[in-house]
Structures are given as structure tokens and as C-alpha cells.
Amino acid sequence: MLIVITGATRGLGRALVERFAEHFVGTGSAVAGCGRSVAAVGRLAASYPAPHRFAAVNVADPPAVQAWAAEVLAAGDAPDLLINNAALMNAPAPLWETSADAFTDLMDVNVNGSFHVIRAFLPAMIDRGRGVVVNLSSGWGRSTSPGVGPYCASKWAIEGLTGSLAAELPSGLAAVSLNPGIIDTEMLRTCWSAKAANYESPEDWSRRAAPFILGLGPQNNGQALTAP
């Protein structure tokens, strides 16, 4: 089994890598993850050596994503799970006070990055005839709040992208959007610092979420799910 996950070096992605690696001990199955920080990727690779593999990749860079996918696919099978987790959060502000560059950077990672990763890996999954694409959404992909308009826009886009993709997939595959819930991550502290510590850690969350994600299959295609 191969799980590919973006945003693997921190937050929910880092916690999921740990849970998946624990689950795979002695099985030969692997996690292939990416993050933007070379140093953080190096630390992750030192903690989880082969058969796991990690690369410094900016998902907003299409050629970099394609090169990473080619390397992962050349080393083995197509992903059984493709998890688009990498995301940015905007600094809380009214939409009209958000800079154009900040808005563009967020959308490039949260939306365009998911698109680039799907384009790079999904054809191999279709050729094999099985696999699940999990696009991380948010409660703010199904609701709104002041000050986080760019992030809300990106996650509502993920919901729409995932639903459309699900309708296009052949039998045997699935695409789902997954709201992880409210977790005390660095990202949450960016926009909700006073309350973030009231919620559970990524590590505790991942102990329920990882088995849930591993249980997803074709029967879940098109569903907008929430992690337990």
C-alpha cells in the first residue's frame, strides 16, 4: 500500500504520517510525503526511513509536483490514498484589507496545489483501477466567518472540485472531501489564538482520523465527510 500526502511536515499532515507509519510497520507499505521546508523534510526522513520517502516540494509549482510524482511512481505502485493536506491560512482581516499577493499565495497552495497533485498522480490510479483521493476541507469550507474570507473561499472551492471530480471518476475509485474538525494546530493559532489551546492536539486527533481515512473506499465516492 502507498499513501501520498502533501503538507507532511507539520500539523495534521505530520501527525498522520506518524500514524500511518506505525500502522505499516513490517508490511512493506509506505508513505510518500512532501513539504516546502528542506530542513523539515530532512527531519521527517530521518524519523521515517525507507520504505517511506519524503521530498521538498511546493505544491503551487506544477513542474515540481510533476517531477515529484514521476519519482514516486517510478519507485513503485500508484497511490492507494492520495491526501491533499497542504494549506495556508490568511492573517485574519476584512477581505478588502487582504493584499492581492496574500490572496494569490493562499489560493495557489490550497486550491491550485490540490489540482496540480491530482493531475500528477490520478492518471496512474485510474490506470490501475483503484484508489481514493482525500481532499482536506474545513468547517470553513461549509460555513463562513469574518476575517477568514480567503481561506473560506479556498475550502469551498475544494468542496466543489472534489464533488465534480467524484462524478468523473471511473468505477473502483473515489474522491472525498474531509473536514478534519477543529484541532489545535499552528494554522488555527494564526487565526484563533485565544481559543486554539482549548482543542485537541493533532496527535490525539490522528489516532481516530488515520483509521477512518484508511477505511475509505469506492463506497464513499462523492461524500463530504467529517473526521470522527
CSV table of C-alpha atoms in Angstrom, one decimal, residues 42-212:
chain,number,residue,atom,x,y,z
A,42,GLY,CA,15.1,16.1,6.3
A,43,ARG,CA,14.0,15.6,9.9
A,44,LEU,CA,10.9,13.7,8.7
A,45,ALA,CA,13.0,11.4,6.5
A,46,ALA,CA,15.4,10.7,9.4
A,47,SER,CA,12.5,9.7,11.6
A,48,TYR,CA,10.8,7.6,9.0
A,49,PRO,CA,13.4,6.0,6.7
A,50,ALA,CA,12.8,3.7,3.7
A,51,PRO,CA,10.4,2.4,2.5
A,52,HIS,CA,8.9,5.8,3.4
A,53,ARG,CA,10.2,8.7,1.3
A,54,PHE,CA,9.8,12.5,1.6
A,55,ALA,CA,10.7,15.4,-0.7
A,56,ALA,CA,10.8,19.1,-0.5
A,57,VAL,CA,8.1,20.2,-2.9
A,58,ASN,CA,6.0,23.4,-3.3
A,59,VAL,CA,2.6,22.1,-4.5
A,60,ALA,CA,2.0,25.5,-6.1
A,61,ASP,CA,4.8,24.7,-8.6
A,62,PRO,CA,3.4,22.4,-11.3
A,63,PRO,CA,6.8,21.3,-12.7
A,64,ALA,CA,8.0,20.5,-9.2
A,65,VAL,CA,4.8,18.4,-8.5
A,66,GLN,CA,5.1,16.6,-11.8
A,67,ALA,CA,8.8,15.7,-11.1
A,68,TRP,CA,7.9,14.5,-7.6
A,69,ALA,CA,5.1,12.4,-8.9
A,70,ALA,CA,7.3,10.8,-11.5
A,71,GLU,CA,9.9,9.9,-8.9
A,72,VAL,CA,7.3,8.4,-6.6
A,73,LEU,CA,5.5,6.4,-9.3
A,74,ALA,CA,8.8,5.2,-10.7
A,75,ALA,CA,9.6,3.6,-7.3
A,76,GLY,CA,6.5,1.5,-7.0
A,77,ASP,CA,2.8,1.4,-7.5
A,78,ALA,CA,0.2,4.2,-7.8
A,79,PRO,CA,-1.1,5.6,-4.6
A,80,ASP,CA,-3.9,3.8,-2.8
A,81,LEU,CA,-4.6,7.0,-0.9
A,82,LEU,CA,-3.8,10.5,-2.3
A,83,ILE,CA,-4.3,13.0,0.5
A,84,ASN,CA,-4.2,16.7,-0.4
A,85,ASN,CA,-3.5,18.3,3.0
A,86,ALA,CA,-1.1,21.2,2.3
A,87,ALA,CA,-2.7,24.5,3.0
A,88,LEU,CA,-2.1,28.1,4.1
A,89,MET,CA,-4.2,30.3,6.4
A,90,ASN,CA,-4.6,34.0,5.9
A,91,ALA,CA,-3.8,36.6,8.6
A,92,PRO,CA,-7.3,37.5,9.9
A,93,ALA,CA,-8.5,40.7,8.2
A,94,PRO,CA,-11.5,42.1,6.4
A,95,LEU,CA,-11.4,40.9,2.8
A,96,TRP,CA,-10.8,44.4,1.4
A,97,GLU,CA,-7.7,44.7,3.6
A,98,THR,CA,-6.1,41.5,2.4
A,99,SER,CA,-3.3,42.0,-0.1
A,100,ALA,CA,-3.6,40.6,-3.6
A,101,ASP,CA,-0.3,38.7,-3.1
A,102,ALA,CA,-1.5,37.1,0.1
A,103,PHE,CA,-4.8,36.0,-1.5
A,104,THR,CA,-3.0,34.6,-4.5
A,105,ASP,CA,-0.4,32.7,-2.5
A,106,LEU,CA,-3.2,31.1,-0.4
A,107,MET,CA,-5.2,30.0,-3.4
A,108,ASP,CA,-2.1,28.8,-5.2
A,109,VAL,CA,-1.4,26.3,-2.4
A,110,ASN,CA,-4.9,25.4,-1.1
A,111,VAL,CA,-6.7,25.1,-4.5
A,112,ASN,CA,-4.2,25.1,-7.3
A,113,GLY,CA,-1.8,22.9,-5.3
A,114,SER,CA,-4.5,20.2,-4.9
A,115,PHE,CA,-5.3,20.4,-8.6
A,116,HIS,CA,-1.6,20.0,-9.5
A,117,VAL,CA,-1.2,17.0,-7.3
A,118,ILE,CA,-4.4,15.3,-8.6
A,119,ARG,CA,-3.2,15.9,-12.2
A,120,ALA,CA,0.2,14.4,-11.4
A,121,PHE,CA,-1.0,11.2,-9.6
A,122,LEU,CA,-4.5,10.4,-10.5
A,123,PRO,CA,-3.9,9.0,-14.1
A,124,ALA,CA,-1.8,6.2,-12.6
A,125,MET,CA,-4.5,5.4,-10.1
A,126,ILE,CA,-7.1,5.3,-12.9
A,127,ASP,CA,-4.9,3.1,-15.0
A,128,ARG,CA,-4.6,0.7,-12.1
A,129,GLY,CA,-8.4,0.8,-11.4
A,130,ARG,CA,-8.5,1.7,-7.7
A,131,GLY,CA,-7.6,4.4,-5.2
A,132,VAL,CA,-9.0,7.2,-3.1
A,133,VAL,CA,-8.4,10.9,-3.3
A,134,VAL,CA,-8.9,12.7,0.0
A,135,ASN,CA,-9.0,16.5,-0.2
A,136,LEU,CA,-8.8,18.1,3.2
A,137,SER,CA,-11.6,20.7,3.6
A,138,SER,CA,-12.7,22.5,6.7
A,139,GLY,CA,-15.7,23.6,8.6
A,140,TRP,CA,-15.0,26.9,6.8
A,141,GLY,CA,-15.5,25.0,3.6
A,142,ARG,CA,-19.1,24.5,4.6
A,143,SER,CA,-19.7,27.7,6.6
A,144,THR,CA,-18.2,31.2,6.8
A,145,SER,CA,-16.7,33.5,9.4
A,146,PRO,CA,-15.4,37.1,9.3
A,147,GLY,CA,-11.7,37.7,8.8
A,148,VAL,CA,-11.0,34.4,7.0
A,149,GLY,CA,-12.6,35.0,3.6
A,150,PRO,CA,-9.7,33.8,1.6
A,151,TYR,CA,-9.4,30.6,3.5
A,152,CYS,CA,-13.2,30.0,3.3
A,153,ALA,CA,-13.1,30.7,-0.4
A,154,SER,CA,-10.3,28.1,-0.9
A,155,LYS,CA,-12.1,25.4,1.1
A,156,TRP,CA,-15.4,26.0,-0.6
A,157,ALA,CA,-13.5,25.6,-3.8
A,158,ILE,CA,-12.1,22.3,-2.6
A,159,GLU,CA,-15.6,21.0,-1.9
A,160,GLY,CA,-16.8,21.9,-5.4
A,161,LEU,CA,-13.6,20.5,-7.0
A,162,THR,CA,-14.0,17.2,-5.1
A,163,GLY,CA,-17.7,16.8,-5.9
A,164,SER,CA,-17.1,17.3,-9.6
A,165,LEU,CA,-14.1,15.0,-9.7
A,166,ALA,CA,-16.1,12.3,-8.0
A,167,ALA,CA,-18.7,12.5,-10.8
A,168,GLU,CA,-15.9,12.0,-13.3
A,169,LEU,CA,-14.1,9.0,-11.8
A,170,PRO,CA,-14.5,5.5,-13.2
A,171,SER,CA,-15.8,2.7,-11.0
A,172,GLY,CA,-13.4,1.5,-8.4
A,173,LEU,CA,-12.1,4.9,-7.4
A,174,ALA,CA,-13.3,7.6,-5.1
A,175,ALA,CA,-12.8,11.3,-4.3
A,176,VAL,CA,-14.0,12.7,-0.9
A,177,SER,CA,-13.7,16.0,0.9
A,178,LEU,CA,-12.8,15.6,4.5
A,179,ASN,CA,-13.5,18.2,7.2
A,180,PRO,CA,-10.9,17.3,10.0
A,181,GLY,CA,-12.8,19.3,12.6
A,182,ILE,CA,-11.2,21.8,15.0
A,183,ILE,CA,-7.7,20.9,16.1
A,184,ASP,CA,-5.0,22.9,17.9
A,185,THR,CA,-2.6,23.4,15.0
A,186,GLU,CA,-0.2,26.2,14.2
A,187,MET,CA,-2.7,27.2,11.5
A,188,LEU,CA,-5.6,27.5,13.9
A,189,ARG,CA,-3.4,29.6,16.2
A,190,THR,CA,-2.8,32.0,13.4
A,191,CYS,CA,-6.5,33.0,13.3
A,192,TRP,CA,-7.9,31.9,16.6
A,193,SER,CA,-5.0,32.1,19.1
A,194,ALA,CA,-7.1,32.7,22.2
A,195,LYS,CA,-9.2,29.6,21.7
A,196,ALA,CA,-7.0,27.2,19.9
A,197,ALA,CA,-5.5,25.6,23.0
A,198,ASN,CA,-9.0,24.5,24.1
A,199,TYR,CA,-9.0,21.9,21.3
A,200,GLU,CA,-7.2,18.6,21.0
A,201,SER,CA,-3.7,18.2,19.6
A,202,PRO,CA,-3.0,16.8,16.1
A,203,GLU,CA,-1.5,13.7,17.6
A,204,ASP,CA,-4.7,12.9,19.5
A,205,TRP,CA,-6.9,13.7,16.5
A,206,SER,CA,-4.8,11.5,14.2
A,207,ARG,CA,-5.4,8.4,16.4
A,208,ARG,CA,-9.1,8.5,15.3
A,209,ALA,CA,-8.6,10.0,11.9
A,210,ALA,CA,-6.0,7.7,10.5
A,211,PRO,CA,-8.1,4.5,10.8
A,212,PHE,CA,-11.1,6.4,9.5
